[in-house]
Amino acid sequence: MDDLRIFALNEELKQTWADYTEKSDEKCFRTFVKGFVQTWEKEISPTWGKTVTSCLDGGYQVELGELPDELLPALSKFLIISKDEADQGNVDAPLVKKSREIIKCLTITCRQVDHIPLASSMNFVRTITQMATLLLQNLLEMESTFFMRKSKKKAEEIQRSLRGEIIGFIIQSCHFLGMFDWKYPKYHFMDFFDFSIRISDMHRNHR
């Protein structure tokens, strides 16, 4: 084992979460998730693949400090809302980006394996795979019409941004699902990693 790293909420994040629970304000929730993820990337690991593979190959250990009791339910709530929006065809870059931040936060939380059974009971795997499927369908539709459209420059930029966010969401989903495959091999989600590599290659080839 290389080393032990400590990750805990700072006072600002604690206050932001307190504001969310007091006001039920989505803006406070989004601010907390963004700050939570940024703190992890700064203090622990800027590379999301390593966040997962360090579990698999016996790399660094991470000890999580006390997290809010309602964190997982809140993540589930807002992820389901995003999935329902995608199911209704309301897919745009901001929606996908916010959903990806939720999965990052969830991946960090499940880096401590004690949280995985609870996350499993809340059907995160099903919600994430359903949303990934919806977004992949959207992405394939975009790819199939790429050479047929005579889009204006602004529309092309919007489409490029959405495309990048969708690919990012799918890759981030692979990272999270890998945590489950490591702890619960019966889910057999490691094939999702190969899929993410193909998506990444497609992204590079079409930029």
One Martini backbone bead per residue (centre of mass of N, CA, C, O) as a GRO file, in nm:
protein
  207
    1MET     BB    1   0.093   0.037   0.025
    2ASP     BB    2   0.156   0.356  -0.024
    3ASP     BB    3  -0.089   0.533   0.118
    4LEU     BB    4  -0.254   0.773   0.334
    5ARG     BB    5  -0.559   0.948   0.280
    6ILE     BB    6  -0.734   1.245   0.371
    7PHE     BB    7  -1.097   1.303   0.356
    8ALA     BB    8  -1.267   1.614   0.423
    9LEU     BB    9  -1.476   1.840   0.531
   10ASN     BB   10  -1.506   2.157   0.520
   11GLU     BB   11  -1.658   2.431   0.644
   12GLU     BB   12  -1.789   2.526   0.381
   13LEU     BB   13  -1.930   2.257   0.310
   14LYS     BB   14  -2.092   2.228   0.569
   15GLN     BB   15  -2.255   2.491   0.527
   16THR     BB   16  -2.378   2.423   0.254
   17TRP     BB   17  -2.533   2.176   0.357
   18ALA     BB   18  -2.696   2.321   0.573
   19ASP     BB   19  -2.844   2.503   0.369
   20TYR     BB   20  -2.981   2.278   0.213
   21THR     BB   21  -3.141   2.143   0.451
   22GLU     BB   22  -3.292   2.410   0.529
   23LYS     BB   23  -3.395   2.503   0.214
   24SER     BB   24  -3.400   2.310  -0.031
   25ASP     BB   25  -3.157   2.406  -0.226
   26GLU     BB   26  -3.024   2.339  -0.527
   27LYS     BB   27  -2.786   2.537  -0.531
   28CYS     BB   28  -2.651   2.421  -0.277
   29PHE     BB   29  -2.609   2.140  -0.386
   30ARG     BB   30  -2.432   2.213  -0.631
   31THR     BB   31  -2.211   2.354  -0.466
   32PHE     BB   32  -2.130   2.110  -0.301
   33VAL     BB   33  -2.053   1.914  -0.527
   34LYS     BB   34  -1.840   2.091  -0.660
   35GLY     BB   35  -1.660   2.126  -0.405
   36PHE     BB   36  -1.612   1.828  -0.346
   37VAL     BB   37  -1.470   1.760  -0.614
   38GLN     BB   38  -1.247   1.978  -0.612
   39THR     BB   39  -1.114   1.884  -0.350
   40TRP     BB   40  -1.036   1.604  -0.446
   41GLU     BB   41  -0.863   1.691  -0.694
   42LYS     BB   42  -0.660   1.856  -0.516
   43GLU     BB   43  -0.593   1.641  -0.264
   44ILE     BB   44  -0.596   1.345  -0.414
   45SER     BB   45  -0.730   1.321  -0.735
   46PRO     BB   46  -0.725   1.424  -1.078
   47THR     BB   47  -0.771   1.114  -1.155
   48TRP     BB   48  -1.035   0.901  -1.217
   49GLY     BB   49  -0.909   0.632  -1.285
   50LYS     BB   50  -0.735   0.622  -1.019
   51THR     BB   51  -0.967   0.612  -0.817
   52VAL     BB   52  -1.019   0.312  -0.902
   53THR     BB   53  -0.738   0.160  -0.945
   54SER     BB   54  -0.644   0.193  -0.648
   55CYS     BB   55  -0.835  -0.034  -0.560
   56LEU     BB   56  -0.741  -0.271  -0.753
   57ASP     BB   57  -0.398  -0.238  -0.700
   58GLY     BB   58  -0.324  -0.128  -0.404
   59GLY     BB   59  -0.304   0.154  -0.350
   60TYR     BB   60  -0.416   0.408  -0.222
   61GLN     BB   61  -0.561   0.522   0.064
   62VAL     BB   62  -0.895   0.631   0.180
   63GLU     BB   63  -1.012   0.850   0.431
   64LEU     BB   64  -1.324   0.925   0.525
   65GLY     BB   65  -1.505   1.139   0.648
   66GLU     BB   66  -1.775   1.274   0.757
   67LEU     BB   67  -2.089   1.240   0.615
   68PRO     BB   68  -2.379   1.308   0.512
   69ASP     BB   69  -2.663   1.126   0.558
   70GLU     BB   70  -2.816   1.263   0.284
   71LEU     BB   71  -2.636   1.232   0.033
   72LEU     BB   72  -2.734   0.987  -0.130
   73PRO     BB   73  -3.034   1.071  -0.160
   74ALA     BB   74  -2.969   1.335  -0.312
   75LEU     BB   75  -2.822   1.214  -0.551
   76SER     BB   76  -3.058   1.040  -0.642
   77LYS     BB   77  -3.270   1.255  -0.690
   78PHE     BB   78  -3.110   1.431  -0.909
   79LEU     BB   79  -3.054   1.197  -1.105
   80ILE     BB   80  -3.346   1.124  -1.168
   81ILE     BB   81  -3.428   1.395  -1.280
   82SER     BB   82  -3.226   1.385  -1.515
   83LYS     BB   83  -3.328   1.123  -1.643
   84ASP     BB   84  -3.615   1.226  -1.700
   85GLU     BB   85  -3.528   1.453  -1.887
   86ALA     BB   86  -3.391   1.269  -2.096
   87ASP     BB   87  -3.648   1.096  -2.155
   88GLN     BB   88  -3.793   1.376  -2.268
   89GLY     BB   89  -3.549   1.524  -2.444
   90ASN     BB   90  -3.388   1.720  -2.225
   91VAL     BB   91  -3.091   1.774  -2.378
   92ASP     BB   92  -2.801   1.923  -2.229
   93ALA     BB   93  -2.503   2.028  -2.117
   94PRO     BB   94  -2.580   2.114  -1.823
   95LEU     BB   95  -2.724   1.851  -1.744
   96VAL     BB   96  -2.483   1.658  -1.790
   97LYS     BB   97  -2.277   1.797  -1.607
   98LYS     BB   98  -2.437   1.768  -1.339
   99SER     BB   99  -2.448   1.457  -1.353
  100ARG     BB  100  -2.141   1.411  -1.349
  101GLU     BB  101  -2.092   1.535  -1.070
  102ILE     BB  102  -2.255   1.326  -0.916
  103ILE     BB  103  -2.081   1.080  -0.995
  104LYS     BB  104  -1.826   1.181  -0.868
  105CYS     BB  105  -1.934   1.196  -0.581
  106LEU     BB  106  -2.010   0.893  -0.571
  107THR     BB  107  -1.728   0.777  -0.621
  108ILE     BB  108  -1.602   0.889  -0.369
  109THR     BB  109  -1.792   0.760  -0.162
  110CYS     BB  110  -1.727   0.456  -0.284
  111ARG     BB  111  -1.425   0.439  -0.200
  112GLN     BB  112  -1.585   0.359   0.047
  113VAL     BB  113  -1.714   0.044   0.077
  114ASP     BB  114  -1.938   0.090   0.296
  115HIS     BB  115  -2.127   0.251   0.076
  116ILE     BB  116  -2.215   0.043  -0.145
  117PRO     BB  117  -2.471  -0.102  -0.037
  118LEU     BB  118  -2.645   0.155  -0.025
  119ALA     BB  119  -2.616   0.234  -0.320
  120SER     BB  120  -2.738  -0.030  -0.426
  121SER     BB  121  -3.024   0.004  -0.284
  122MET     BB  122  -3.067   0.288  -0.470
  123ASN     BB  123  -3.020   0.231  -0.784
  124PHE     BB  124  -2.774   0.362  -0.936
  125VAL     BB  125  -2.707   0.168  -1.160
  126ARG     BB  126  -2.973   0.189  -1.312
  127THR     BB  127  -2.981   0.495  -1.355
  128ILE     BB  128  -2.711   0.525  -1.504
  129THR     BB  129  -2.762   0.324  -1.738
  130GLN     BB  130  -3.013   0.464  -1.844
  131MET     BB  131  -2.882   0.738  -1.903
  132ALA     BB  132  -2.652   0.638  -2.082
  133THR     BB  133  -2.841   0.527  -2.301
  134LEU     BB  134  -2.982   0.791  -2.374
  135LEU     BB  135  -2.718   0.946  -2.447
  136LEU     BB  136  -2.619   0.753  -2.663
  137GLN     BB  137  -2.855   0.789  -2.853
  138ASN     BB  138  -2.806   1.090  -2.891
  139LEU     BB  139  -2.518   1.064  -3.002
  140LEU     BB  140  -2.584   0.886  -3.252
  141GLU     BB  141  -2.771   1.092  -3.381
  142MET     BB  142  -2.557   1.309  -3.414
  143GLU     BB  143  -2.363   1.140  -3.590
  144SER     BB  144  -2.570   1.070  -3.826
  145THR     BB  145  -2.612   1.407  -3.881
  146PHE     BB  146  -2.341   1.559  -3.924
  147PHE     BB  147  -2.328   1.553  -4.261
  148MET     BB  148  -2.635   1.669  -4.310
  149ARG     BB  149  -2.585   1.933  -4.181
  150LYS     BB  150  -2.644   2.308  -4.193
  151SER     BB  151  -2.503   2.454  -3.964
  152LYS     BB  152  -2.445   2.684  -3.762
  153LYS     BB  153  -2.194   2.775  -3.566
  154LYS     BB  154  -2.348   2.786  -3.294
  155ALA     BB  155  -2.482   2.505  -3.321
  156GLU     BB  156  -2.214   2.349  -3.338
  157GLU     BB  157  -2.110   2.430  -3.058
  158ILE     BB  158  -2.340   2.306  -2.896
  159GLN     BB  159  -2.301   2.017  -3.002
  160ARG     BB  160  -2.006   1.983  -2.907
  161SER     BB  161  -2.062   2.023  -2.607
  162LEU     BB  162  -2.263   1.790  -2.574
  163ARG     BB  163  -2.083   1.565  -2.673
  164GLY     BB  164  -1.864   1.595  -2.453
  165GLU     BB  165  -2.054   1.547  -2.209
  166ILE     BB  166  -2.152   1.265  -2.283
  167ILE     BB  167  -1.879   1.128  -2.285
  168GLY     BB  168  -1.809   1.204  -1.994
  169PHE     BB  169  -2.043   1.053  -1.864
  170ILE     BB  170  -1.976   0.767  -1.961
  171ILE     BB  171  -1.695   0.752  -1.836
  172GLN     BB  172  -1.784   0.810  -1.543
  173SER     BB  173  -1.966   0.562  -1.526
  174CYS     BB  174  -1.738   0.358  -1.550
  175HIS     BB  175  -1.598   0.430  -1.288
  176PHE     BB  176  -1.831   0.362  -1.101
  177LEU     BB  177  -1.896   0.067  -1.201
  178GLY     BB  178  -1.616  -0.042  -1.118
  179MET     BB  179  -1.671  -0.047  -0.815
  180PHE     BB  180  -1.884  -0.270  -0.833
  181ASP     BB  181  -1.718  -0.491  -0.976
  182TRP     BB  182  -1.515  -0.518  -0.745
  183LYS     BB  183  -1.731  -0.586  -0.513
  184TYR     BB  184  -1.956  -0.692  -0.749
  185PRO     BB  185  -1.907  -0.917  -0.998
  186LYS     BB  186  -2.207  -0.983  -1.092
  187TYR     BB  187  -2.236  -0.718  -1.272
  188HIS     BB  188  -2.029  -0.693  -1.509
  189PHE     BB  189  -1.883  -0.378  -1.576
  190MET     BB  190  -1.596  -0.388  -1.719
  191ASP     BB  191  -1.690  -0.353  -2.019
  192PHE     BB  192  -1.731  -0.044  -1.989
  193PHE     BB  193  -1.434   0.035  -2.029
  194ASP     BB  194  -1.407  -0.041  -2.327
  195PHE     BB  195  -1.630   0.149  -2.413
  196SER     BB  196  -1.491   0.413  -2.321
  197ILE     BB  197  -1.254   0.392  -2.517
  198ARG     BB  198  -1.420   0.410  -2.777
  199ILE     BB  199  -1.542   0.684  -2.715
  200SER     BB  200  -1.275   0.840  -2.694
  201ASP     BB  201  -1.181   0.784  -2.983
  202MET     BB  202  -1.421   0.918  -3.121
  203HIS     BB  203  -1.371   1.199  -3.001
  204ARG     BB  204  -1.085   1.245  -3.122
  205ASN     BB  205  -1.168   1.190  -3.434
  206HIS     BB  206  -1.403   1.448  -3.422
  207ARG     BB  207  -1.259   1.728  -3.331
   0.00000   0.00000   0.00000
